[in-house]
Coordinates of C-alpha atoms in Angstrom, one line a residue:
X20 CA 0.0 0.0 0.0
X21 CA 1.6 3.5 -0.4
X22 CA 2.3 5.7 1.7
X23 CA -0.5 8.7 1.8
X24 CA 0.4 11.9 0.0
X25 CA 1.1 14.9 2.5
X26 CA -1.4 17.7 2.2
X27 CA 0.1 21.0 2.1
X28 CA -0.8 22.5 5.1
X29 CA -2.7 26.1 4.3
X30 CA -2.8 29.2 6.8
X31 CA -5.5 31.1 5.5
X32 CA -5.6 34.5 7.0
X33 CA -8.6 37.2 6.3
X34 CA -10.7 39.8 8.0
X35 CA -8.1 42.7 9.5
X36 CA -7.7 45.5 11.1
X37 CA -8.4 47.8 7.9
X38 CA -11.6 49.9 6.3
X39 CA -11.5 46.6 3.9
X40 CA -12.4 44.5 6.0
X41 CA -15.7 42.9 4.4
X42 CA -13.6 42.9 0.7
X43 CA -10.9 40.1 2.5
X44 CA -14.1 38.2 4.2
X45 CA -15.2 37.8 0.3
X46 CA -12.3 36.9 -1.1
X47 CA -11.1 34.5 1.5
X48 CA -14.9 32.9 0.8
X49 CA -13.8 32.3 -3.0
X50 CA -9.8 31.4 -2.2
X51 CA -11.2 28.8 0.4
X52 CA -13.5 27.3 -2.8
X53 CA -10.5 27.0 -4.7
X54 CA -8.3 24.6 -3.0
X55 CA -8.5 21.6 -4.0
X56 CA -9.4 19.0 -0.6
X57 CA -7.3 16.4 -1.7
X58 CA -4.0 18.5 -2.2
X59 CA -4.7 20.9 1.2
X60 CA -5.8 21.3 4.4
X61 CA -6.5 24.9 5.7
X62 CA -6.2 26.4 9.0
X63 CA -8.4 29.7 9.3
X64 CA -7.0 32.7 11.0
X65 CA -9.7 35.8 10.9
X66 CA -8.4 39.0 12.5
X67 CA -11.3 41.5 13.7
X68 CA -11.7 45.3 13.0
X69 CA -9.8 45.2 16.5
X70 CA -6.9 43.5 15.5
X71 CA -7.5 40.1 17.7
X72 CA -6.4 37.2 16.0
X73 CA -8.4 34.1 16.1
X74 CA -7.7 30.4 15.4
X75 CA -11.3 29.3 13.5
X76 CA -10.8 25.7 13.1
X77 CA -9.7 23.5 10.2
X78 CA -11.9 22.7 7.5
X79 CA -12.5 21.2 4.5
X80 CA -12.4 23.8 1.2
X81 CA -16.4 23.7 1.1
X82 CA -17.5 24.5 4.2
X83 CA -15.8 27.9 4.9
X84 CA -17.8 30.9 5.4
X85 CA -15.7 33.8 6.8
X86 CA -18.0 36.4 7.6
X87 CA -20.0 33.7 10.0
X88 CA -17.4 32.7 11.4
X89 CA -16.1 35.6 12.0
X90 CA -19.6 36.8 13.2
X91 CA -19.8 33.4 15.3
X92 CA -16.4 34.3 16.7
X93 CA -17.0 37.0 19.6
X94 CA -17.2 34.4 22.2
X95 CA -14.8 31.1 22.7
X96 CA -12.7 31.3 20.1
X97 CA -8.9 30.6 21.0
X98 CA -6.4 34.2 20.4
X99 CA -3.4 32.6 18.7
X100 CA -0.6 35.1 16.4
X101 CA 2.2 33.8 14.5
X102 CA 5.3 33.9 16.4
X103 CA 8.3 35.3 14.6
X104 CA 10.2 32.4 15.9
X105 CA 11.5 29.8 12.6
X106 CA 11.2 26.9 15.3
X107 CA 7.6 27.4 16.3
X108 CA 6.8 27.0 12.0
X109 CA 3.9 29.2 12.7
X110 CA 0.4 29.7 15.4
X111 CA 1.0 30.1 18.7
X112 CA -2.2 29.7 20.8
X113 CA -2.3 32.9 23.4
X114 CA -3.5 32.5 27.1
X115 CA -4.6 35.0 29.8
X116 CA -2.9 33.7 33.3
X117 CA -2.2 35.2 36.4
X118 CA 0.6 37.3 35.4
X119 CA -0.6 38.5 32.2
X120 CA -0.8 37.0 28.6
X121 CA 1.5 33.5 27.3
X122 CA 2.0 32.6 24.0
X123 CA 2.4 28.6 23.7
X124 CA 3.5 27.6 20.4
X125 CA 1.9 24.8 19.1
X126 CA -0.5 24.1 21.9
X127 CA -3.7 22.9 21.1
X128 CA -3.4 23.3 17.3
X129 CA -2.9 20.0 15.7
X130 CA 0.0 21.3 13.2
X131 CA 2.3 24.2 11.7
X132 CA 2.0 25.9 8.6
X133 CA 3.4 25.0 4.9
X134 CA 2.5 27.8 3.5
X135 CA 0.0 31.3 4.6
X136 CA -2.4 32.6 2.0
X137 CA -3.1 36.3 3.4
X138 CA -6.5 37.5 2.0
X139 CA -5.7 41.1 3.8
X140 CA -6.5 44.2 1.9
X141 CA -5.4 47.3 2.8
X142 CA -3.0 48.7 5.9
X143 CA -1.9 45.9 8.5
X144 CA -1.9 43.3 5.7
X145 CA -1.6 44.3 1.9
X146 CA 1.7 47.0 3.0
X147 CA 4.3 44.5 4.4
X148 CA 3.6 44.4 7.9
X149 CA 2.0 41.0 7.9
X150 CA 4.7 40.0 5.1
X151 CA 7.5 41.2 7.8
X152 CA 6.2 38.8 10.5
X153 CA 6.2 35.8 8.2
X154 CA 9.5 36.1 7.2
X155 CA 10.9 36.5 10.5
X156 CA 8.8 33.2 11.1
X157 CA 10.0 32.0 8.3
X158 CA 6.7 30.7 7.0
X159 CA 6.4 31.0 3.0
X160 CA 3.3 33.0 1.3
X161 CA 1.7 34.0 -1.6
X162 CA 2.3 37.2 -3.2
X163 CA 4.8 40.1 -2.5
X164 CA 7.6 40.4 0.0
X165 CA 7.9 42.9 2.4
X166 CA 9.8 45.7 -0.3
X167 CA 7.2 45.4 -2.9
X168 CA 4.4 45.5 -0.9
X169 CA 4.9 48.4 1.6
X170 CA 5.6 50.3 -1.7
X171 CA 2.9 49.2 -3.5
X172 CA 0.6 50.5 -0.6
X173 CA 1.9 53.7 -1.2
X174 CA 0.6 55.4 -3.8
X175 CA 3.2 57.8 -4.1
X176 CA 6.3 56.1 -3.4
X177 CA 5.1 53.9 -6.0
X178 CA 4.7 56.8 -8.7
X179 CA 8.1 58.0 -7.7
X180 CA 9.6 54.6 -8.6
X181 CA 7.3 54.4 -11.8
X182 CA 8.7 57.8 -12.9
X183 CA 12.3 56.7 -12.1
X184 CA 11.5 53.5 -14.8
X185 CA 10.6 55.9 -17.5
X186 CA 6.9 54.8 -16.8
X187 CA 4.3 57.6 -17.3
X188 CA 2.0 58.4 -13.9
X189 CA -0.6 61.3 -14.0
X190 CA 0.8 64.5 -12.1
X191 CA -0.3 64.6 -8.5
X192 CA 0.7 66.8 -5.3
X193 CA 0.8 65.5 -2.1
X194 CA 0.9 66.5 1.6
X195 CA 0.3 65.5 5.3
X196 CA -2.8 65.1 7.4
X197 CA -1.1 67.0 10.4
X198 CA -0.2 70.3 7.7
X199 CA -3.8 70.2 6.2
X200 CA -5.1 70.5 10.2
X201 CA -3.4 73.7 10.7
X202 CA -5.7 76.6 9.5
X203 CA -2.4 78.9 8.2
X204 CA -1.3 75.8 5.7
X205 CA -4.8 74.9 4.5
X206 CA -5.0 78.1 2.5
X207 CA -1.8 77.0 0.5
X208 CA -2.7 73.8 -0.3
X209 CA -5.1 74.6 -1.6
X210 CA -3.7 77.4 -3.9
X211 CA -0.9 74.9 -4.5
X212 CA -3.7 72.5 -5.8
X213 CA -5.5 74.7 -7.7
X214 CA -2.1 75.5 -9.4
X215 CA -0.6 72.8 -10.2
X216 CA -3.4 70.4 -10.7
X217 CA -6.6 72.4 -11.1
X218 CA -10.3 70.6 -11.9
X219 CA -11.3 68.0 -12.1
X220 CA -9.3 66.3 -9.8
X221 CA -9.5 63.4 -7.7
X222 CA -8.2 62.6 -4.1
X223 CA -6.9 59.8 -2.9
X224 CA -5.5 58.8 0.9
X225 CA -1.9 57.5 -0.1
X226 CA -1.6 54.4 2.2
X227 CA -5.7 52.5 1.2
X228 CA -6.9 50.6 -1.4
X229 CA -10.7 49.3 -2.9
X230 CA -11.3 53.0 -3.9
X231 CA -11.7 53.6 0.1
X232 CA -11.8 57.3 0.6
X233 CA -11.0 58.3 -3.1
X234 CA -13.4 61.9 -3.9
X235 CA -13.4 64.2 -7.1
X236 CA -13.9 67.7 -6.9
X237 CA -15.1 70.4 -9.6
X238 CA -14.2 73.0 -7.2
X239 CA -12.5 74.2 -4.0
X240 CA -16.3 73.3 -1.8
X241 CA -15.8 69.9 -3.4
X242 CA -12.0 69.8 -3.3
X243 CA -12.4 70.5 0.5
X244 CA -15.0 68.2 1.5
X245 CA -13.0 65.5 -0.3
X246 CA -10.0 66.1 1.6
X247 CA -11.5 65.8 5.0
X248 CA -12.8 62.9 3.9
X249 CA -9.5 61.2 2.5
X250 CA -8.0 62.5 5.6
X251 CA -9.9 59.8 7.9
X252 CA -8.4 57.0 6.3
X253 CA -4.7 57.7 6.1
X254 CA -2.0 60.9 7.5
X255 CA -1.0 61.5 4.3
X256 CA -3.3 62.8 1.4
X257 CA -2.7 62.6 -2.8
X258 CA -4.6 65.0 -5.6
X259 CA -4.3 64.1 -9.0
X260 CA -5.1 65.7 -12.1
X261 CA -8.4 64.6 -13.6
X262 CA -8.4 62.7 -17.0
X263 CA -11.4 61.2 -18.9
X264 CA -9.9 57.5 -18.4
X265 CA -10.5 54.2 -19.6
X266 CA -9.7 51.4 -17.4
X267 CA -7.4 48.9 -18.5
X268 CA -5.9 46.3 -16.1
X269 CA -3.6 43.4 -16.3
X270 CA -2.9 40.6 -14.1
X271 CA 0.6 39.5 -13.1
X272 CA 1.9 36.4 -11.8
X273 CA 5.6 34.8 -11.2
X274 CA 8.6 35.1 -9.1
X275 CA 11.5 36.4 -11.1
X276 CA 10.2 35.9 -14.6
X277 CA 6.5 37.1 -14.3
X278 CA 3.9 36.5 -16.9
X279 CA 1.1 38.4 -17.9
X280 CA -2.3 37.8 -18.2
X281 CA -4.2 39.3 -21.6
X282 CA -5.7 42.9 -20.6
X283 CA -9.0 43.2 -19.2
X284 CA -11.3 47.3 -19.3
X285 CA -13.5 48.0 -16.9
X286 CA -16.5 50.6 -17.7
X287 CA -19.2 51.1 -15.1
X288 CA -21.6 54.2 -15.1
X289 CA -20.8 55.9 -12.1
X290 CA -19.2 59.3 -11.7
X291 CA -16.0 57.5 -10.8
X292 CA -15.0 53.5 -9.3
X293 CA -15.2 54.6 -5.8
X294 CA -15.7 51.6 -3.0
X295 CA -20.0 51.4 -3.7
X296 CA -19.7 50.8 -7.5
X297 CA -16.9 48.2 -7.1
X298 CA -18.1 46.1 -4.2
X299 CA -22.0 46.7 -3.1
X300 CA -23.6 48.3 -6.3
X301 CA -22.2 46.4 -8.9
X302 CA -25.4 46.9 -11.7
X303 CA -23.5 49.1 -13.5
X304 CA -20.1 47.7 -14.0
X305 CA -19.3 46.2 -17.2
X306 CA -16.3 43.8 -17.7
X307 CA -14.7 43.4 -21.1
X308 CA -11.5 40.3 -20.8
X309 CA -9.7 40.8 -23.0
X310 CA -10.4 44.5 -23.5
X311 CA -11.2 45.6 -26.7
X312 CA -7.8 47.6 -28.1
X313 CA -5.6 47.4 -31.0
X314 CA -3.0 44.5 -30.3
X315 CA -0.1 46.9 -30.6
X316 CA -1.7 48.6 -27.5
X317 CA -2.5 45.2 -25.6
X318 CA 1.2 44.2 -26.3
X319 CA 2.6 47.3 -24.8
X320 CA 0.3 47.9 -21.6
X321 CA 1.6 43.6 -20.9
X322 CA 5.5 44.5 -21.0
X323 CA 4.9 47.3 -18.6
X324 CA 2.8 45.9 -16.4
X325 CA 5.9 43.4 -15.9
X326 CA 8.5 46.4 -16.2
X327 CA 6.5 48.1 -13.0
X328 CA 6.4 44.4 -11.6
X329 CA 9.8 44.0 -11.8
X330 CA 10.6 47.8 -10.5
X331 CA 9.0 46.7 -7.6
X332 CA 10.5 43.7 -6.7
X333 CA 7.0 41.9 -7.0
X334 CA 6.8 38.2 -6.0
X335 CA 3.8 35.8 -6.7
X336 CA 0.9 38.0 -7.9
X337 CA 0.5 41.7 -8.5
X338 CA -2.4 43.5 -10.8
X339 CA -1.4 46.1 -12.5
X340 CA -3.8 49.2 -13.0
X341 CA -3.4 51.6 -16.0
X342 CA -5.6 55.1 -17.3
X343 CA -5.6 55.9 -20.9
X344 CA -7.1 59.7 -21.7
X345 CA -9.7 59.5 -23.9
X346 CA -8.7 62.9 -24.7
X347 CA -5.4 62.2 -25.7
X348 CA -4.6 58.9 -25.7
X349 CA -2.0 58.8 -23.7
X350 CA -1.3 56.1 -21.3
X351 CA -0.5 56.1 -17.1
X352 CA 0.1 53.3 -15.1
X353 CA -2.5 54.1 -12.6
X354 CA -1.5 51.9 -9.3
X355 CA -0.8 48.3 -8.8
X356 CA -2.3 45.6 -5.8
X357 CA 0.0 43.4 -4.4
X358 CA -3.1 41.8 -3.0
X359 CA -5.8 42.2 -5.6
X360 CA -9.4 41.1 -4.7
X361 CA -10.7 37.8 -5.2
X362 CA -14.1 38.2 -4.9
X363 CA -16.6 37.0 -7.9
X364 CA -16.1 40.4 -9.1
X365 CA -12.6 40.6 -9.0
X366 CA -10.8 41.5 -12.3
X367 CA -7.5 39.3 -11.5
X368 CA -9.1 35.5 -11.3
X369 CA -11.3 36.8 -14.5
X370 CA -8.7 37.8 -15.8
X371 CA -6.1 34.7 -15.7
X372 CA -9.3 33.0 -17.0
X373 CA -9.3 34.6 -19.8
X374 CA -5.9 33.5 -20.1
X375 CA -6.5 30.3 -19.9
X376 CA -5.5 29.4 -16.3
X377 CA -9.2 28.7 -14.1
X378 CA -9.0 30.1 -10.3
X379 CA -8.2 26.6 -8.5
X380 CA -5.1 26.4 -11.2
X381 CA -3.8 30.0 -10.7
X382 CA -4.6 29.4 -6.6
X383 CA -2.4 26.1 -6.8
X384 CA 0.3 28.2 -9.1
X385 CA 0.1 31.1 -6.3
X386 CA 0.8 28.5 -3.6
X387 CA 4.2 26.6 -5.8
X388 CA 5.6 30.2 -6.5
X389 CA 5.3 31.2 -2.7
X390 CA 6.8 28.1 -1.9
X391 CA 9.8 28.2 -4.6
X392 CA 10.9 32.2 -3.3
X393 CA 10.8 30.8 0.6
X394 CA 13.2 27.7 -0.6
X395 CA 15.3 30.2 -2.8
X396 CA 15.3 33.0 0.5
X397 CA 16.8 30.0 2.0
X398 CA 19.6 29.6 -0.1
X399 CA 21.1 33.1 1.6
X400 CA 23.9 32.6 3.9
X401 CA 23.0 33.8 7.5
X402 CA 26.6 33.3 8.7
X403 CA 29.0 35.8 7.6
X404 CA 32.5 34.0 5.5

């Protein structure tokens, strides 16, 4: 009789402490689909809006539900974190005793971790503090390393390394939370804005993704209002000029020779893709994989979707976001997601399927590459001579 075939062992973290919360919930649902039963077995960590992390049980691929269990969660579930110990290879349950809180790797959890899919979106997961903790657990994952994806958070250090790469961004100014507070700088922002950028214009916090806290503004009244708003969600605030775009995305996925998927346009009818029209009031989006552009066009939004990839330092999976004017026809790589969304509306699963490769095969493909870059990290000497 042979001997049964390991299961790779699957950390499956979702939820977080971020304003996209409910988006990781939804795509944890669909990743959790995906695996395959007879090649995995998953261990689900959820982490509330509070930051607690909690050890939900190991299932099988079907029955996995985050948003109940997360719901189901407030009471009795056991606080574990991942150590960033390499010996503990993972959860560590905590406890509350008599002299305060103990972490006791291992205990009560019935094994480590091959390998952690995060299905965070947003701060404390998509911008490399979640990545950080992993590798000083030494636990491979999928998608970015700590580099790539603290930039890629950051919508402007991003478009400062874009530039850098010869690779066309849209002009933007940007400035802090704390300077926008004080009553004697507001007044020349402002006039700075109106400058430099003028209307339409759109605001963006730097440091969110999902179209979270993005505004446009005709005017200063407008330009304001969406400022204060941005301003809740991160301490540091973007306004870019305002082109009449279309939408034209392309998924990326590898290690150091990355592929690209064919390019997919998204249309909807509202004003702009702010967090509603992508996620709860989805009636008007429109989906076109592969877009509909001239080849030569396709061919050059692919190479630098993996030019910015590569600028980056990507790993694993990375969707790449670009405008083109209608006005002028002139193309900007918008932003990229180091951890795009895989809910059913997400463009990067449609995307790949387009391409051929359906979401349990790019999942599996997701899981290999995150295990090759851990065994190639591991090559690096840690002794110096």
């Amino acid at each position: 009789m042979s001997e049964e075939k390991h299961k790779i062992r699957v950390g499956l973290i979702f939820g977080g402490r971020s304003a996209e919360h409910e988006v990781s919930l939804n795509s944890a649902k669909s990743v959790a689909a995906a695996l395959d039963p007879e090649k995995y077995d998953i261990t689900l960590i959820g982490i509330t809006l509070e930051g607690n992390w909690l050890y939900l049980g190991e299932r099988g691929t079907s029955e996995v539900n985050p948003a109940r269990l997360m719901a189901e969660a407030t009471v009795g579930a056991l606080p574990v974190t991942i150590v960033g110990d390499p010996t503990v290879n993972g959860l560590a349950t905590i406890e509350q005793t008599a002299t305060g809180l103990a972490v006791s790797p291992g205990k009560t959890l019935t094994s480590g971790l091959d390998v952690v899919i995060p299905v965070l979106h947003g701060p404390y997961g998509e911008d490399g503090t979640l990545q950080g903790l992993l590798e000083m657990a030494n636990v491979p994952y999928v998608g970015p390393g700590v580099l790539a994806s603290a930039v890629g958070m950051d919508k402007v250090a991003q478009r400062e390394l874009f530039r850098s790469a010869g690779i066309s961004v849209i002009d933007y100014v940007a400035f802090k939370r704390r300077d926008w507070d004080k009553p004697e700088k507001k007044a020349s922002i402002l006039a700075e804005l109106e400058e430099k950028i003028g209307y339409p214009c759109f605001v963006k916090p730097v440091n969110m993704g999902s179209s979270v806290g993005i505004g446009r503004a005709t005017d200063k009244s407008e330009l304001t209002n969406a400022i204060d708003n941005a301003a809740r969600y991160d301490r540091k605030i973007m306004v870019e000029k305002g082109v009449r775009p279309r939408e034209l995305e392309v998924a990326v996925l590898g290690n150091d020779e990355p592929i690209a998927s064919v390019v997919g346009e998204l249309a909807h009818s509202a004003e702009f893709y702010d967090y509603k029209a992508k996620y709860i009031d989805s009636q008007g989006m429109q989906f076109f994989i592969p877009a509909q552009i001239p080849e030569e066009l396709s061919d050059r939004i692919r190479t630098l979707a993996i030019k910015a990839y590569l600028t980056l330092d990507c790993a694993g999976m990375t969707r790449v976001d670009f405008f083109q004017d209608k006005d002028s026809g002139q193309l900007f790589l918008n932003e990229v997601n180091t951890i795009p969304g895989f809910t059913s509306l997400s463009m990067y699963p449609m995307m790949w399927e387009a391409s051929g490769l359906s979401y349990p095969q790019l999942v599996d493909r997701l899981v290999e590459l995150a295990i090759e870059r851990h065994a190639d990290k591991n090559r690096n000497e840690v002794k110096p001579g």
